[in-house]
Tab-separated table of C-alpha atoms and ligand atoms in Angstrom:
chain	number	residue	atom	x	y	z
K	10	MET	CA	90.171	327.091	122.690
K	11	ILE	CA	91.978	324.551	121.076
K	12	PRO	CA	94.940	325.848	119.051
K	13	THR	CA	95.048	325.396	115.206
K	14	PRO	CA	97.816	322.616	114.381
K	15	ASP	CA	101.327	324.208	113.307
K	16	LEU	CA	101.465	323.872	109.572
K	17	SER	CA	104.392	325.727	109.413
K	18	HIS	CA	106.271	323.218	107.756
K	19	LEU	CA	103.891	323.467	104.280
K	20	THR	CA	105.532	325.966	102.075
K	21	SER	CA	103.252	327.711	99.135
K	22	GLN	CA	104.802	325.073	96.947
K	23	ASP	CA	103.284	322.518	98.998
K	24	PHE	CA	99.876	324.381	98.648
K	25	GLY	CA	100.116	323.968	95.209
K	26	LYS	CA	99.571	320.569	95.085
K	27	ILE	CA	97.490	320.137	98.154
K	28	TYR	CA	95.025	321.295	99.419
K	29	GLU	CA	95.182	324.776	101.903
K	30	PRO	CA	93.072	324.894	104.830
K	31	ALA	CA	90.130	326.988	104.211
K	32	GLU	CA	86.741	327.928	105.759
K	33	ASP	CA	85.457	324.474	104.799
K	34	THR	CA	88.331	323.087	107.025
K	35	PHE	CA	87.824	325.630	109.736
K	36	LEU	CA	84.395	325.071	110.191
K	37	LEU	CA	85.103	321.439	110.792
K	38	LEU	CA	87.642	322.217	113.183
K	39	ASP	CA	85.228	324.167	114.900
K	40	ALA	CA	82.421	321.040	115.063
K	41	LEU	CA	85.078	319.019	116.247
K	42	GLU	CA	85.841	321.857	118.888
K	43	GLN	CA	82.122	321.993	119.848
K	44	ASP	CA	81.985	318.679	120.873
K	45	GLN	CA	84.855	318.139	122.626
K	46	ASP	CA	83.154	316.977	126.030
K	47	GLN	CA	81.150	314.568	123.989
K	48	ILE	CA	83.640	313.498	122.017
K	49	GLN	CA	86.468	312.948	125.006
K	50	ALA	CA	83.512	310.960	126.460
K	51	LEU	CA	82.746	308.254	123.606
K	52	GLN	CA	86.613	307.091	124.040
K	53	PRO	CA	87.754	307.188	120.996
K	54	LYS	CA	90.162	304.128	119.740
K	55	ILE	CA	89.961	304.453	116.189
K	56	CYS	CA	89.927	307.663	114.311
K	57	LEU	CA	89.638	307.721	110.248
K	58	GLU	CA	89.760	310.912	108.003
K	59	ILE	CA	88.986	310.602	104.604
K	60	GLY	CA	90.639	313.343	102.502
K	61	SER	CA	93.180	314.517	104.561
K	62	GLY	CA	95.068	317.139	102.454
K	63	SER	CA	97.304	319.042	105.178
K	64	GLY	CA	96.076	316.907	107.851
K	65	CYS	CA	95.432	319.919	109.667
K	66	VAL	CA	91.927	318.375	111.013
K	67	THR	CA	92.871	314.954	112.502
K	68	THR	CA	95.957	316.696	113.805
K	69	LEU	CA	93.139	319.013	115.753
K	70	LEU	CA	91.354	315.923	116.629
K	71	ALA	CA	94.357	313.905	118.588
K	72	LYS	CA	94.705	317.176	120.458
K	73	VAL	CA	91.213	316.622	121.486
K	74	ILE	CA	91.393	313.313	122.308
K	75	GLY	CA	95.097	312.123	122.834
K	76	SER	CA	97.527	309.883	122.304
K	77	GLN	CA	95.341	306.748	123.268
K	78	ALA	CA	93.765	306.843	119.894
K	79	LEU	CA	94.708	305.324	116.487
K	80	TYR	CA	94.527	308.231	114.241
K	81	LEU	CA	94.137	307.072	110.508
K	82	THR	CA	93.615	309.030	107.214
K	83	THR	CA	93.093	308.335	103.449
K	84	ASP	CA	93.577	310.737	100.332
K	85	LEU	CA	93.951	309.897	97.050
K	86	ASN	CA	97.027	312.729	96.549
K	87	GLN	CA	100.192	311.400	97.233
K	88	HIS	CA	101.448	315.075	98.493
K	89	ALA	CA	98.345	314.694	101.047
K	90	CYS	CA	99.319	311.483	102.609
K	91	LYS	CA	103.187	313.490	103.140
K	92	ALA	CA	101.880	316.884	104.638
K	93	THR	CA	99.318	314.735	107.006
K	94	PHE	CA	102.242	312.895	108.177
K	95	GLN	CA	104.246	315.360	108.368
K	96	THR	CA	101.940	317.379	110.270
K	97	GLY	CA	101.169	314.686	112.621
K	98	GLN	CA	104.758	314.976	113.394
K	99	LYS	CA	105.549	318.630	113.718
K	100	ASN	CA	102.411	318.675	116.318
K	101	GLN	CA	103.387	315.311	118.154
K	102	VAL	CA	100.688	313.155	116.707
K	103	ASP	CA	100.885	309.643	114.830
K	104	ILE	CA	98.816	309.427	112.270
K	105	GLU	CA	98.956	306.688	109.267
K	106	CYS	CA	97.531	307.974	105.710
K	107	THR	CA	97.131	305.318	103.069
K	108	ARG	CA	96.667	306.807	99.648
K	109	THR	CA	94.223	305.377	98.616
K	110	ASN	CA	90.372	305.786	97.147
K	111	LEU	CA	87.863	306.616	100.172
K	112	VAL	CA	88.370	303.642	102.031
K	113	ASN	CA	89.380	300.965	100.145
K	114	GLY	CA	91.495	298.212	101.616
K	115	LEU	CA	90.660	299.770	105.262
K	116	LEU	CA	87.217	298.677	105.457
K	117	PRO	CA	87.553	294.484	106.358
K	118	ARG	CA	90.087	295.476	108.914
K	119	LEU	CA	87.763	298.616	110.420
K	120	PHE	CA	84.185	297.336	110.401
K	121	HIS	CA	82.132	298.365	112.814
K	122	SER	CA	85.083	299.800	114.940
K	123	VAL	CA	85.481	303.795	113.550
K	124	ASP	CA	84.548	306.082	116.930
K	125	ILE	CA	84.911	309.610	114.705
K	126	LEU	CA	85.090	309.315	110.899
K	127	CYS	CA	85.589	312.866	109.268
K	128	PHE	CA	85.141	313.876	105.324
K	129	ASN	CA	85.738	317.274	104.298
K	130	PRO	CA	84.854	315.805	100.387
K	131	PRO	CA	85.471	317.261	97.036
K	132	TYR	CA	81.704	319.058	96.921
K	133	VAL	CA	82.499	321.900	93.873
K	134	VAL	CA	80.087	321.499	91.317
K	135	THR	CA	82.033	320.385	88.223
K	136	PRO	CA	81.773	318.402	85.475
K	137	SER	CA	81.895	314.594	86.065
K	138	SER	CA	85.209	314.579	83.827
K	139	GLU	CA	87.122	316.499	86.498
K	140	VAL	CA	86.220	314.216	88.838
K	141	GLY	CA	89.115	311.201	89.958
K	142	SER	CA	92.004	313.080	89.301
K	143	PHE	CA	95.179	312.244	91.969
K	144	GLY	CA	96.300	316.024	92.366
K	145	ILE	CA	94.902	319.029	93.221
K	146	GLU	CA	91.783	319.411	91.750
K	147	ALA	CA	90.749	316.049	93.687
K	148	SER	CA	90.461	318.471	96.865
K	149	TRP	CA	87.205	320.248	95.056
K	150	ALA	CA	85.914	318.398	91.717
K	151	GLY	CA	82.633	317.038	92.934
K	152	GLY	CA	80.844	316.273	89.854
K	153	ILE	CA	77.324	316.660	89.385
K	154	ASP	CA	75.605	318.666	92.240
K	155	GLY	CA	78.977	318.149	93.737
K	156	ARG	CA	77.933	314.702	94.885
K	157	GLU	CA	79.939	312.450	92.725
K	158	VAL	CA	82.425	311.335	95.461
K	159	ILE	CA	80.524	311.638	98.743
K	160	ASP	CA	77.649	309.182	96.673
K	161	GLN	CA	80.387	307.091	96.139
K	162	PHE	CA	81.108	307.318	99.935
K	163	LEU	CA	77.599	306.924	101.281
K	164	PRO	CA	76.436	303.678	100.613
K	165	LEU	CA	75.961	301.110	103.194
K	166	VAL	CA	78.750	299.243	103.145
K	167	SER	CA	81.216	302.362	103.141
K	168	VAL	CA	80.111	304.289	106.297
K	169	ARG	CA	77.349	302.335	108.682
K	170	ASP	CA	80.110	299.183	108.534
K	171	LEU	CA	82.549	301.894	109.202
K	172	LEU	CA	80.993	303.140	112.476
K	173	SER	CA	81.075	301.319	115.618
K	174	PRO	CA	77.872	301.111	118.008
K	175	HIS	CA	78.515	304.663	119.151
K	176	GLY	CA	80.674	306.237	116.220
K	177	VAL	CA	80.360	309.656	115.103
K	178	PHE	CA	80.561	311.073	111.678
K	179	TYR	CA	81.287	314.237	110.513
K	180	LEU	CA	80.532	315.421	106.789
K	181	LEU	CA	80.788	318.510	105.366
K	182	LEU	CA	78.577	319.762	102.894
K	183	ILE	CA	77.746	322.708	100.852
K	184	ASN	CA	73.961	324.043	99.572
K	185	GLU	CA	74.661	322.526	96.264
K	186	ASN	CA	75.410	319.285	97.336
K	187	ARG	CA	71.440	319.553	99.012
K	188	PRO	CA	72.258	318.490	102.574
K	189	LEU	CA	68.321	317.436	102.999
K	190	ASP	CA	68.619	314.833	100.450
K	191	VAL	CA	71.699	312.965	101.728
K	192	MET	CA	70.387	312.972	104.821
K	193	ASP	CA	67.147	311.310	103.580
K	194	ILE	CA	69.739	309.004	101.696
K	195	LEU	CA	71.656	308.623	104.970
K	196	LYS	CA	68.301	307.888	107.057
K	197	GLY	CA	67.914	305.160	104.280
K	198	TYR	CA	71.147	303.500	105.295
K	199	GLY	CA	69.960	303.352	109.166
K	200	LEU	CA	72.179	306.581	109.948
K	201	THR	CA	70.213	309.395	111.630
K	202	SER	CA	71.583	313.173	110.917
K	203	TYR	CA	71.703	316.623	111.675
K	204	ILE	CA	73.129	319.914	110.947
K	205	SER	CA	75.420	320.807	113.902
K	206	LEU	CA	77.230	323.774	112.174
K	207	GLU	CA	76.983	326.175	109.101
K	208	ARG	CA	77.852	329.070	108.138
K	209	ARG	CA	78.511	331.134	104.531
K	210	ALA	CA	81.761	331.424	103.396
K	211	GLY	CA	81.600	333.498	100.198
K	212	ARG	CA	79.110	332.426	97.758
K	213	GLU	CA	78.823	328.766	99.693
K	214	ARG	CA	77.020	328.066	102.647
K	215	GLN	CA	78.571	325.229	104.411
K	216	TYR	CA	77.145	322.769	106.675
K	217	ILE	CA	79.021	320.086	108.770
K	218	LEU	CA	76.168	317.356	109.098
K	219	LYS	CA	77.004	315.285	112.299
K	220	ILE	CA	75.481	311.613	111.436
K	221	GLN	CA	75.254	308.016	113.925
K	222	ARG	CA	73.780	305.035	113.740
K	223	GLU	CA	70.036	305.039	115.084
K	224	SER	CA	69.552	304.054	118.036
F	318	SAM	C1	88.185	319.747	100.389
F	318	SAM	S1	89.866	319.001	100.559
F	318	SAM	C2	89.553	318.812	102.400
F	318	SAM	C3	91.507	318.473	102.741
F	318	SAM	C4	91.105	318.907	104.407
F	318	SAM	N1	90.655	317.392	105.130
F	318	SAM	C5	90.755	319.691	105.129
F	318	SAM	O1	89.724	319.464	105.313
F	318	SAM	O2	91.071	321.051	105.033
F	318	SAM	C6	89.789	317.328	99.723
F	318	SAM	C7	90.477	316.398	100.223
F	318	SAM	O3	89.996	315.420	99.697
F	318	SAM	C8	91.032	313.764	98.633
F	318	SAM	N2	90.151	313.425	98.131
F	318	SAM	C9	89.604	313.236	96.885
F	318	SAM	N3	88.577	312.505	96.513
F	318	SAM	C10	88.880	311.379	97.583
F	318	SAM	C11	88.891	310.005	97.342
F	318	SAM	N4	88.066	309.641	96.662
F	318	SAM	N5	89.665	309.131	98.398
F	318	SAM	C12	90.115	309.841	98.949
F	318	SAM	N6	90.603	311.216	99.655
F	318	SAM	C13	89.491	311.903	98.489
F	318	SAM	C14	91.480	315.438	98.145
F	318	SAM	O4	92.639	315.030	97.899
F	318	SAM	C15	91.844	316.248	99.124
F	318	SAM	O5	92.902	316.328	99.698
């Protein structure tokens, strides 16, 4: 068992500004832990998490892989970037967090080089008008079908061009996001995917899609 990262430096005030790890976070952590042998065998050099929030996911990933990889994260929320860095430091992990929309500004540099990509996106069905804030609402507001931020990210230029030849992308979805539809879209981009883990959390059915380039 890999211990859950120490978040004791984050207070309830912090969690008024950033996403507090919840069942979705833990499902992603469990998916990474379930694949730890496979992840280690990949000998990842570059890991990227979109929307890192508290930094819990990337910190655990770093515990799986070790200090030889570069850990990059992005978030729209400035408080999340700060918390991600602090969580890394608290757990002896160096994380570079960029405040940006999705991967803006990173793509030319990271072209075909991300070995492990993680995204626990804002997936809740909300009015479109709630999407795109820079505050805590950005943690959940997913717009129509909870898919508006996810659909911004899926196109070829974002995902396929980011992944290294053997790179793996872990994406959290819920039923309302229509995971099978997302899998079809990914197929159209030359990416193969399957549900590697699923769990009920209250009224939500949560899934981890594991995505790779088609061989
Ligand atoms: C559901 S929370 C997940 C946080 C953390 N990864 C976890 O699993 O606990 C979604 C995160 O994505 C961030 N986010 C939302 N839209 C984003 C965007 N367009 N670009 C970058 N980050 C975004 C939010 O600020 C939030 O921190």
